[in-house]
Tab-separated table of C-alpha atoms in Angstrom:
chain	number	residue	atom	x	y	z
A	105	UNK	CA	-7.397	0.829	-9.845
A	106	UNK	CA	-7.058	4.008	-9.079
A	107	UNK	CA	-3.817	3.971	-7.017
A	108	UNK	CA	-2.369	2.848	-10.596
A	109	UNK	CA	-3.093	6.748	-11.836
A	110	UNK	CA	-2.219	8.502	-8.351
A	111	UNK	CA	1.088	6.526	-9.256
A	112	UNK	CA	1.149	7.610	-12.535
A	113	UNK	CA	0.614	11.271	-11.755
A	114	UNK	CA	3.261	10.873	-9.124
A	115	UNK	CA	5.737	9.515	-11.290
A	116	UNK	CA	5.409	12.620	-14.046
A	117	UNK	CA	5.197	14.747	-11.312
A	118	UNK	CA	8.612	13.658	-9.805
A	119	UNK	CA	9.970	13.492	-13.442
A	120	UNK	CA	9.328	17.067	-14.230
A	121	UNK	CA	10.485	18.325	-10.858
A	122	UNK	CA	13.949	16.197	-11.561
A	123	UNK	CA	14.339	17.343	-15.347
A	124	UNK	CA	15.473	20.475	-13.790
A	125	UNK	CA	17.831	19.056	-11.513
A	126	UNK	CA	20.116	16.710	-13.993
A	127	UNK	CA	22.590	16.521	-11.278
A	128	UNK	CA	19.837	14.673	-8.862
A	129	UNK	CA	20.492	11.965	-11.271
A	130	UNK	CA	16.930	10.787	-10.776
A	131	UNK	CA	15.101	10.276	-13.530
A	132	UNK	CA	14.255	8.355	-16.768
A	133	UNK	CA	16.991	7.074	-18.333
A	134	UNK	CA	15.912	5.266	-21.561
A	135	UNK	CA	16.761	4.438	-25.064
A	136	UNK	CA	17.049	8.037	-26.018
A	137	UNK	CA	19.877	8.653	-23.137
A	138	UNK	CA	21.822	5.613	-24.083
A	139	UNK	CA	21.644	6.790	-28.079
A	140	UNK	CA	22.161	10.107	-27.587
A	141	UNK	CA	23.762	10.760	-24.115
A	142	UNK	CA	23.410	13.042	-21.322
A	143	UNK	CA	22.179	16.090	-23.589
A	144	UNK	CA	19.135	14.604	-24.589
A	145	UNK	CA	18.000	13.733	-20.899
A	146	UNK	CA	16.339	17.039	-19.710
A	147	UNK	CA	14.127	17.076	-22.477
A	148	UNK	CA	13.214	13.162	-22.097
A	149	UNK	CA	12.287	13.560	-18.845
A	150	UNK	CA	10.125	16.523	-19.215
A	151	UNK	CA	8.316	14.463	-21.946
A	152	UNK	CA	7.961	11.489	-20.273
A	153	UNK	CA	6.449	13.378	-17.412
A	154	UNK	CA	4.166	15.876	-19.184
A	155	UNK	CA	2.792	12.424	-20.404
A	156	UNK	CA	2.589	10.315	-17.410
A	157	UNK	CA	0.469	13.248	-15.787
A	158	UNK	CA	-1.797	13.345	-18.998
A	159	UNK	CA	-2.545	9.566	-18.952
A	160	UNK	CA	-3.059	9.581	-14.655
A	161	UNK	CA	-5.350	12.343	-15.680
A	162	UNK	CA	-7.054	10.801	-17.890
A	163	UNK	CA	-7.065	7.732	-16.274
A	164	UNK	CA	-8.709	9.202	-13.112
A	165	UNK	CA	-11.200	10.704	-14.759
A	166	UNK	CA	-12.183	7.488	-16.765
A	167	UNK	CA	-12.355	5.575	-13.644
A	168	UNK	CA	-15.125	7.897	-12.222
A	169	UNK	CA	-16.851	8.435	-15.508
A	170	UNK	CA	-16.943	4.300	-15.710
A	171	UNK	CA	-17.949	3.691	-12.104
A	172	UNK	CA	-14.801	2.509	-10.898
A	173	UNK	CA	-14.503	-0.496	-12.839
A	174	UNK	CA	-12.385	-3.399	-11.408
A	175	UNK	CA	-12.064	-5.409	-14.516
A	176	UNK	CA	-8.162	-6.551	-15.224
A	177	UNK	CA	-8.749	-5.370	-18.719
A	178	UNK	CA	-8.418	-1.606	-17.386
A	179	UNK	CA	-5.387	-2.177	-15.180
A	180	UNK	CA	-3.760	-4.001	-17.924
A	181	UNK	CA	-4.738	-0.909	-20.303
A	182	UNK	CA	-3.380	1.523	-17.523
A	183	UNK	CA	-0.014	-0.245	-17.607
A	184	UNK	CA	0.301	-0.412	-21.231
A	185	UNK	CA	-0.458	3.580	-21.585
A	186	UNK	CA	2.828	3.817	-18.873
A	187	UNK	CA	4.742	1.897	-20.926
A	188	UNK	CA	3.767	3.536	-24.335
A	189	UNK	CA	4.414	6.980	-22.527
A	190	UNK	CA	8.291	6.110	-22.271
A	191	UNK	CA	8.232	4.454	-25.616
A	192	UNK	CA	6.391	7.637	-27.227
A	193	UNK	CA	9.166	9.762	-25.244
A	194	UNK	CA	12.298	7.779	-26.730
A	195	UNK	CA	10.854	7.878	-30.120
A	196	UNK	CA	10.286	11.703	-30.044
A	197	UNK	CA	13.561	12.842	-28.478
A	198	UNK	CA	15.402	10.436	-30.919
A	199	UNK	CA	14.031	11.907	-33.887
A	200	UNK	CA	14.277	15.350	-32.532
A	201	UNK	CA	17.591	15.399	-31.776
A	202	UNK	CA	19.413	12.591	-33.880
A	203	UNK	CA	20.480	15.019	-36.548
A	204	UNK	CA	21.819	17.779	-33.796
């Protein structure tokens, strides 16, 4: 269980270091980039991975506060916060920049 949030923290970790290096061109490349193009993809990845580091954060300290638990219920939760991190990123960059 708690490789999932080492992974998670990872994976922000690694976006935030690339948001500064768009020419890497690693990265999260998600609805928001494919609606609003390259200028939008800084930001998205900084978002994405300010919120992937929250949720392994979180996550982490969960697991200890719970014991460890090994029910599937928790994994399954700890994917679905991944997955709602990019979706909650999209969302926000698309309505932040859709009128610039």
């Amino acid at each position: 269980m708690m490789i999932l949030f080492i992974c998670m923290m990872i994976l922000g970790g690694a976006a935030l270091y690339f948001a500064t290096k768009p020419e890497a061109g690693f990265g999260y490349k998600g609805l928001a980039y494919k609606a609003l193009g390259k200028k939008v993809w800084c930001f998205s990845n900084r978002l994405c991975g300010i919120l992937l580091l929250i949720v392994g954060v979180g996550g982490s300290i969960s697991c200890f506060a719970l014991n460890q638990p090994s029910d599937r219920r928790f994994f399954w939760a700890g994917l679905l916060a991944a997955l709602l991190c990019f979706l909650i990123s999209d969302l926000v960059t698309i309505q932040r920049f859709k009128n610039k």
